[in-house]
């Protein structure tokens, strides 16, 4: 029998999602909708991606029940209600989400109440399509939870659909994905299967992102990034997240900071904070980045990508730092290094000014 301290003593839960991957894989949409048994799909998108939604609707032909192009960040309850009503009104038997985490999140809000199957076509690297995690915001607060009903049944990853994602957005979205894998590698419930995916996900994104930023039309680089995003989303779903995600949730939820940019700025700092508590994970993260240390490797990648590096540059006011530190240290949760308010306040100060990350 392995000893309790052995890495080969773990729990792994597999989730059945059918993944269709490859440039041009959207051409399989009709087949995939058929396999789901759906006859009336409601196509969801943001207003900005209404054109992509219309293209999908054309491909679906008679199997399209309508388009709801009103997805916005953080799934406001009013939007969720309107989408649910629209799904019921048109007699939808499937929610088809084409877009990033905001659109997938709207599909999840529908599935949560109706149990409609979701077919997701991700166009960012957020990874929501691989998770049972949903979030709905009401009265300024975002409530999140896990429910198997919101996990998409089928995901079509077509790198061609990501060609239009602007380089700056691609960069921060990719760092958002890497953050899932960083925390999966040191999660309290880490396991060797998810760790394989997490490490490979970081490697694929670290390989692809600089090429995407240099040449946004490079389809091979786009495929690397989307492949990495899939693995990182699976890592997010398969483990419990810690300090990094807690900080980003607090900053996003309470101070309305942009999601992927916040992940980008915080990630090197949260990684450095946790470094001494989880050396083996740090070695794997550094190896995947091809860097001497994990936190430095993340920062170097971000500098190469030209992402924001300071909270002051993405909309946070300095006056908010005390409250943010208080909120982030309020409820205890598993983390490789103890969460101490003063140390978190210092982390936030460094992140606010864009200073070098420090170990706790
Ligand atoms: P997003 O979905 O809000 O998209 C950002 C903008 O980019 C939107 O205007 C969108 O229309 C546009 N866009 C997306 N793909 C494009 C493309 N290929 N070409 C041109 N424009 C494109 O951003 P996001 O970062 O993907 O998602 C963020 C949201 O997802 C947050 O609310 C976050 O909490 C949630 N999220 C949830 C999970 C989960 O597991 N539940 C995981 C990650 C993120």
Coordinates of C-alpha atoms and ligand atoms in Angstrom, one line a residue:
X1 CA 0.0 0.0 0.0
X2 CA 1.3 3.5 -0.8
X3 CA 1.9 5.6 2.3
X4 CA -0.5 8.6 2.8
X5 CA 2.3 10.9 1.9
X6 CA 2.8 9.2 -1.4
X7 CA 1.8 11.1 -4.6
X8 CA 0.2 7.8 -5.6
X9 CA -2.5 8.1 -3.1
X10 CA -5.2 10.2 -4.7
X11 CA -8.8 10.7 -5.8
X12 CA -9.5 11.5 -9.5
X13 CA -13.0 12.1 -10.9
X14 CA -13.3 11.9 -14.6
X15 CA -16.0 14.0 -16.4
X16 CA -17.5 12.9 -19.7
X17 CA -17.2 15.7 -22.2
X18 CA -16.9 14.9 -25.9
X19 CA -14.1 17.1 -27.4
X20 CA -13.8 17.7 -31.1
X21 CA -10.6 19.6 -31.7
X22 CA -8.9 21.0 -34.8
X23 CA -8.8 23.8 -37.3
X24 CA -12.0 23.5 -39.3
X25 CA -13.7 21.3 -36.7
X26 CA -16.7 23.7 -36.7
X27 CA -17.6 21.9 -40.0
X28 CA -18.6 18.9 -37.7
X29 CA -21.3 21.0 -36.0
X30 CA -24.3 19.4 -37.7
X31 CA -23.0 15.9 -36.8
X32 CA -22.4 16.9 -33.2
X33 CA -25.8 18.5 -32.7
X34 CA -27.3 15.4 -34.2
X35 CA -25.3 13.2 -31.8
X36 CA -26.8 15.2 -28.9
X37 CA -30.2 14.5 -30.3
X38 CA -31.0 18.3 -30.4
X39 CA -33.5 19.7 -32.8
X40 CA -33.9 23.2 -31.6
X41 CA -30.6 24.9 -30.4
X42 CA -30.6 28.4 -28.9
X43 CA -27.4 30.1 -30.0
X44 CA -25.8 32.3 -27.4
X45 CA -23.2 35.0 -27.8
X46 CA -22.1 38.5 -26.7
X47 CA -23.4 41.4 -28.8
X48 CA -19.8 41.8 -30.1
X49 CA -19.9 38.2 -31.4
X50 CA -23.4 38.3 -32.9
X51 CA -21.8 37.8 -36.4
X52 CA -20.3 34.5 -35.3
X53 CA -23.6 33.5 -33.7
X54 CA -25.4 34.2 -37.0
X55 CA -22.8 32.1 -38.9
X56 CA -23.5 29.2 -36.5
X57 CA -27.3 29.7 -36.9
X58 CA -26.9 29.4 -40.7
X59 CA -24.9 26.2 -40.3
X60 CA -27.6 24.8 -38.0
X61 CA -30.4 25.6 -40.5
X62 CA -33.7 24.2 -39.2
X63 CA -32.1 23.0 -36.0
X64 CA -31.6 26.6 -34.9
X65 CA -34.4 27.8 -32.6
X66 CA -33.0 31.4 -32.3
X67 CA -30.2 33.6 -31.3
X68 CA -29.7 35.3 -27.9
X69 CA -26.8 37.7 -28.4
X70 CA -26.9 39.4 -25.0
X71 CA -24.2 37.7 -22.9
X72 CA -22.1 40.0 -20.7
X73 CA -19.4 39.6 -18.1
X74 CA -20.3 37.8 -14.8
X75 CA -23.8 36.6 -15.9
X76 CA -26.1 39.2 -14.3
X77 CA -29.2 37.6 -12.9
X78 CA -31.4 39.7 -15.2
X79 CA -29.6 38.4 -18.3
X80 CA -29.8 34.8 -17.0
X81 CA -33.6 35.2 -16.5
X82 CA -34.1 36.7 -19.9
X83 CA -32.0 33.9 -21.5
X84 CA -33.9 31.2 -19.6
X85 CA -37.3 32.8 -20.7
X86 CA -36.1 32.9 -24.3
X87 CA -35.0 29.3 -24.2
X88 CA -38.4 28.3 -22.9
X89 CA -40.3 30.6 -25.3
X90 CA -38.6 29.1 -28.4
X91 CA -38.8 25.5 -27.1
X92 CA -35.0 25.1 -27.1
X93 CA -33.6 21.6 -26.4
X94 CA -30.0 22.7 -26.4
X95 CA -27.9 25.7 -25.5
X96 CA -25.2 26.4 -28.0
X97 CA -22.6 28.9 -26.6
X98 CA -20.1 30.4 -29.0
X99 CA -17.7 32.8 -27.2
X100 CA -15.6 33.2 -24.1
X101 CA -16.3 32.6 -20.4
X102 CA -19.2 35.1 -20.3
X103 CA -21.1 33.3 -23.0
X104 CA -20.4 29.8 -21.7
X105 CA -21.5 31.2 -18.3
X106 CA -24.8 32.2 -19.7
X107 CA -25.3 28.7 -21.2
X108 CA -24.6 27.4 -17.7
X109 CA -27.2 29.7 -16.1
X110 CA -29.8 28.2 -18.5
X111 CA -28.7 24.6 -17.9
X112 CA -28.7 25.0 -14.2
X113 CA -32.5 25.5 -14.1
X114 CA -33.5 23.5 -17.2
X115 CA -30.9 20.8 -17.5
X116 CA -30.7 21.6 -21.2
X117 CA -27.5 20.1 -22.7
X118 CA -24.8 22.7 -23.6
X119 CA -22.7 22.5 -26.8
X120 CA -19.8 25.0 -26.3
X121 CA -17.6 26.5 -28.9
X122 CA -15.0 28.4 -27.0
X123 CA -13.3 31.4 -28.6
X124 CA -11.1 32.5 -25.7
X125 CA -8.7 30.6 -23.4
X126 CA -10.8 31.0 -20.2
X127 CA -11.6 27.3 -19.9
X128 CA -15.1 27.5 -18.5
X129 CA -16.4 25.0 -21.1
X130 CA -14.5 22.2 -19.2
X131 CA -15.9 23.0 -15.7
X132 CA -18.9 22.3 -13.5
X133 CA -18.4 25.7 -12.0
X134 CA -21.1 28.4 -12.6
X135 CA -21.4 32.0 -11.4
X136 CA -24.4 34.4 -11.4
X137 CA -24.2 38.0 -10.1
X138 CA -26.9 39.7 -8.3
X139 CA -26.9 43.0 -6.5
X140 CA -23.1 43.5 -7.0
X141 CA -22.2 40.1 -5.6
X142 CA -21.3 37.0 -7.6
X143 CA -22.5 33.7 -6.3
X144 CA -20.5 30.7 -7.6
X145 CA -21.1 27.0 -7.2
X146 CA -20.5 23.6 -8.8
X147 CA -23.2 21.5 -10.5
X148 CA -22.8 18.6 -12.9
X149 CA -25.7 19.9 -15.0
X150 CA -23.7 22.9 -16.2
X151 CA -20.8 20.9 -17.7
X152 CA -21.1 21.1 -21.5
X153 CA -21.8 17.7 -23.2
X154 CA -19.8 18.5 -26.3
X155 CA -17.0 21.1 -26.9
X156 CA -15.9 22.0 -30.4
X157 CA -12.5 23.6 -30.3
X158 CA -11.8 25.3 -33.6
X159 CA -8.6 27.4 -33.5
X160 CA -9.9 29.3 -36.6
X161 CA -12.5 30.9 -34.4
X162 CA -9.8 32.4 -32.2
X163 CA -8.0 34.2 -35.0
X164 CA -10.2 37.3 -34.4
X165 CA -9.3 37.4 -30.7
X166 CA -7.1 40.5 -30.5
X167 CA -3.5 39.9 -29.4
X168 CA -3.8 41.8 -26.1
X169 CA -6.9 39.9 -25.1
X170 CA -5.3 36.6 -26.3
X171 CA -2.3 37.3 -24.0
X172 CA -4.3 38.0 -20.8
X173 CA -6.8 35.2 -21.6
X174 CA -3.9 32.7 -21.9
X175 CA -2.4 33.9 -18.6
X176 CA -5.9 33.3 -17.1
X177 CA -5.7 29.7 -18.3
X178 CA -2.1 29.2 -17.0
X179 CA -3.3 30.4 -13.6
X180 CA -5.7 27.4 -13.5
X181 CA -2.9 25.0 -14.0
X182 CA -0.5 26.7 -11.6
X183 CA -3.0 26.3 -8.8
X184 CA -4.0 22.7 -9.9
X185 CA -0.3 21.7 -9.5
X186 CA -0.3 22.6 -5.8
X187 CA -3.9 22.1 -5.0
X188 CA -4.9 20.3 -1.8
X189 CA -6.6 17.7 -3.9
X190 CA -3.9 17.6 -6.7
X191 CA -3.5 14.3 -8.4
X192 CA -1.1 12.9 -10.9
X193 CA -3.5 12.8 -13.8
X194 CA -4.6 16.4 -13.6
X195 CA -1.0 17.4 -12.9
X196 CA 0.0 15.9 -16.3
X197 CA -2.6 18.0 -18.0
X198 CA -1.8 21.1 -16.0
X199 CA 1.9 20.9 -16.8
X200 CA 1.2 20.2 -20.5
X201 CA -1.3 23.0 -20.6
X202 CA 1.2 25.6 -19.3
X203 CA 3.8 24.3 -21.8
X204 CA 1.4 24.6 -24.8
X205 CA 0.4 28.1 -23.8
X206 CA 3.9 29.2 -23.1
X207 CA 4.9 27.9 -26.6
X208 CA 1.9 29.4 -28.4
X209 CA 1.2 32.8 -26.8
X210 CA 4.3 34.7 -27.8
X211 CA 3.7 33.5 -31.4
X212 CA 0.1 34.5 -31.3
X213 CA 1.0 38.0 -30.1
X214 CA 3.7 38.3 -32.7
X215 CA 1.5 37.0 -35.5
X216 CA -2.2 36.7 -34.5
X217 CA -3.1 34.9 -37.8
X218 CA -0.7 32.0 -37.0
X219 CA -3.1 29.1 -36.9
X220 CA -0.6 26.6 -35.5
X221 CA 0.1 28.9 -32.6
X222 CA -3.6 29.4 -32.1
X223 CA -4.0 25.7 -32.0
X224 CA -1.3 25.4 -29.3
X225 CA -3.0 28.0 -27.2
X226 CA -6.5 26.5 -27.5
X227 CA -5.1 23.0 -26.7
X228 CA -3.4 24.5 -23.7
X229 CA -6.7 26.2 -22.7
X230 CA -8.6 23.0 -22.8
X231 CA -6.0 21.2 -20.5
X232 CA -6.0 24.2 -18.1
X233 CA -9.8 24.3 -18.0
X234 CA -9.7 20.6 -17.1
X235 CA -7.2 21.3 -14.4
X236 CA -9.5 24.0 -13.0
X237 CA -12.4 21.5 -12.9
X238 CA -10.4 18.7 -11.4
X239 CA -8.9 20.5 -8.3
X240 CA -9.7 23.1 -5.7
X241 CA -8.2 26.5 -6.4
X242 CA -6.3 28.5 -3.7
X243 CA -4.8 32.0 -3.0
X244 CA -4.5 33.1 -6.6
X245 CA -8.1 32.5 -7.6
X246 CA -9.4 33.7 -4.2
X247 CA -7.6 37.1 -4.7
X248 CA -8.8 37.4 -8.3
X249 CA -12.4 36.5 -7.3
X250 CA -12.2 39.2 -4.6
X251 CA -10.7 41.9 -6.9
X252 CA -13.1 41.1 -9.7
X253 CA -16.2 40.7 -7.6
X254 CA -15.8 43.5 -5.1
X255 CA -13.9 46.1 -7.2
X256 CA -15.2 45.2 -10.7
X257 CA -11.7 44.6 -12.2
X258 CA -11.5 43.0 -15.6
X259 CA -11.3 39.2 -15.2
X260 CA -8.4 38.0 -17.4
X261 CA -6.2 41.1 -16.7
X262 CA -6.6 40.6 -13.0
X263 CA -5.4 37.0 -13.2
X264 CA -2.5 38.2 -15.3
X265 CA -1.3 40.8 -12.8
X266 CA -1.8 38.7 -9.7
X267 CA -0.4 35.3 -11.0
X268 CA 3.4 35.9 -10.5
X269 CA 2.8 37.4 -7.1
X270 CA 0.5 34.6 -5.8
X271 CA 3.0 32.0 -7.3
X272 CA 5.9 33.6 -5.5
X273 CA 3.9 33.8 -2.2
X274 CA 3.2 30.1 -2.4
X275 CA 6.7 29.0 -3.6
X276 CA 8.2 27.9 -0.3
X277 CA 5.2 25.7 0.6
X278 CA 5.1 23.7 -2.6
X279 CA 8.6 23.2 -4.1
X280 CA 7.8 20.2 -6.3
X281 CA 4.9 22.1 -8.1
X282 CA 7.2 25.1 -8.6
X283 CA 9.8 22.8 -10.3
X284 CA 7.1 21.6 -12.7
X285 CA 5.7 25.0 -13.5
X286 CA 9.3 26.4 -14.1
X287 CA 10.0 23.4 -16.4
X288 CA 6.9 24.0 -18.4
X289 CA 7.8 27.6 -18.8
X290 CA 11.4 26.8 -19.6
X291 CA 12.5 29.2 -16.8
X292 CA 14.7 28.9 -13.7
X293 CA 11.8 29.6 -11.2
X294 CA 8.1 29.6 -11.6
X295 CA 7.3 33.2 -10.6
X296 CA 10.1 34.6 -12.6
X297 CA 9.1 32.5 -15.6
X298 CA 5.5 33.8 -15.4
X299 CA 6.7 37.4 -15.1
X300 CA 9.1 37.0 -18.0
X301 CA 6.4 35.5 -20.2
X302 CA 4.1 38.4 -19.4
X303 CA 6.8 41.0 -20.2
X304 CA 7.3 39.2 -23.5
X305 CA 3.6 39.3 -24.2
X306 CA 3.3 43.0 -23.2
X307 CA 0.5 42.4 -20.7
X308 CA -0.4 44.8 -17.9
X309 CA 1.7 44.1 -14.8
X310 CA 0.2 46.5 -12.2
X311 CA -3.2 46.7 -10.6
X312 CA -3.0 50.5 -10.8
X313 CA -3.1 50.1 -14.6
X314 CA -6.2 48.0 -14.7
X315 CA -8.6 50.2 -12.7
X316 CA -7.9 49.5 -9.0
X317 CA -7.5 52.5 -6.6
X318 CA -4.9 52.4 -4.0
X319 CA -7.5 53.1 -1.3
X320 CA -9.0 49.6 -2.1
X321 CA -6.0 47.6 -1.1
X322 CA -6.7 47.4 2.7
X323 CA -10.3 46.2 2.1
X324 CA -9.1 43.7 -0.6
X325 CA -6.5 42.2 1.8
X326 CA -9.1 42.0 4.5
X327 CA -11.6 40.2 2.2
X328 CA -9.0 37.8 0.8
X329 CA -7.8 36.8 4.3
X330 CA -11.3 36.6 5.8
X331 CA -12.5 33.0 5.1
X332 CA -9.9 30.2 5.6
X333 CA -9.2 27.9 2.7
X334 CA -6.5 25.4 1.8
X335 CA -3.3 27.0 0.6
X336 CA 0.3 25.8 0.6
X337 CA 1.4 28.8 2.7
X338 CA -0.7 30.2 5.5
X339 CA -2.8 33.2 4.5
X340 CA -1.8 36.2 6.6
X341 CA -3.4 39.5 6.2
X342 CA -0.2 41.5 6.5
X343 CA 1.6 39.3 3.9
X344 CA -1.4 39.5 1.6
X345 CA -1.5 43.3 1.9
X346 CA 2.2 43.4 0.9
X347 CA 1.5 41.1 -2.0
X348 CA -1.3 43.4 -3.2
X349 CA 0.9 46.4 -2.7
X350 CA 3.6 44.9 -4.9
X351 CA 1.0 43.9 -7.5
X352 CA -0.6 47.4 -7.3
X353 CA 2.7 49.1 -8.2
X354 CA 4.0 46.4 -10.5
X355 CA 7.0 45.6 -8.3
X356 CA 8.8 42.3 -8.4
X357 CA 7.0 39.4 -6.8
X358 CA 8.2 38.3 -3.4
X359 CA 8.1 35.0 -1.5
X360 CA 6.0 35.1 1.6
Ligands
LIG1 P1 -15.4 37.2 -22.2 O1 -16.2 35.9 -22.5 O2 -16.1 38.2 -21.4 O3 -15.0 37.8 -23.6 C1 -14.3 39.1 -23.6 C2 -14.7 39.8 -24.9 O4 -14.0 39.2 -26.0 C3 -16.1 39.8 -25.3 O5 -16.5 41.0 -25.8 C4 -16.2 38.7 -26.3 O6 -17.3 38.8 -27.2 C5 -14.9 38.9 -27.0 N1 -14.4 37.7 -27.7 C6 -14.4 36.5 -27.3 N2 -13.8 35.7 -28.2 C7 -13.5 36.4 -29.3 C8 -12.9 36.2 -30.5 N3 -12.5 35.0 -30.9 N4 -12.8 37.2 -31.4 C9 -13.2 38.5 -31.1 N5 -13.7 38.8 -29.9 C10 -13.9 37.8 -29.0 O7 -14.0 36.9 -21.5 P2 -13.4 35.5 -20.9 O8 -12.2 36.0 -20.2 O9 -13.4 34.4 -21.8 O10 -14.5 35.1 -19.8 C11 -14.5 35.8 -18.5 C12 -15.7 35.3 -17.7 O11 -15.7 33.9 -17.6 C13 -15.7 35.8 -16.3 O12 -17.0 36.2 -15.9 C14 -15.2 34.6 -15.5 O13 -15.7 34.6 -14.2 C15 -15.8 33.5 -16.3 N6 -15.0 32.2 -16.2 C16 -15.7 31.2 -15.6 C17 -15.0 29.9 -15.5 C18 -15.8 28.8 -15.0 O14 -15.2 27.7 -14.9 N7 -17.0 28.9 -14.7 C19 -13.7 29.8 -15.9 C20 -13.1 30.9 -16.5 C21 -13.7 32.1 -16.6

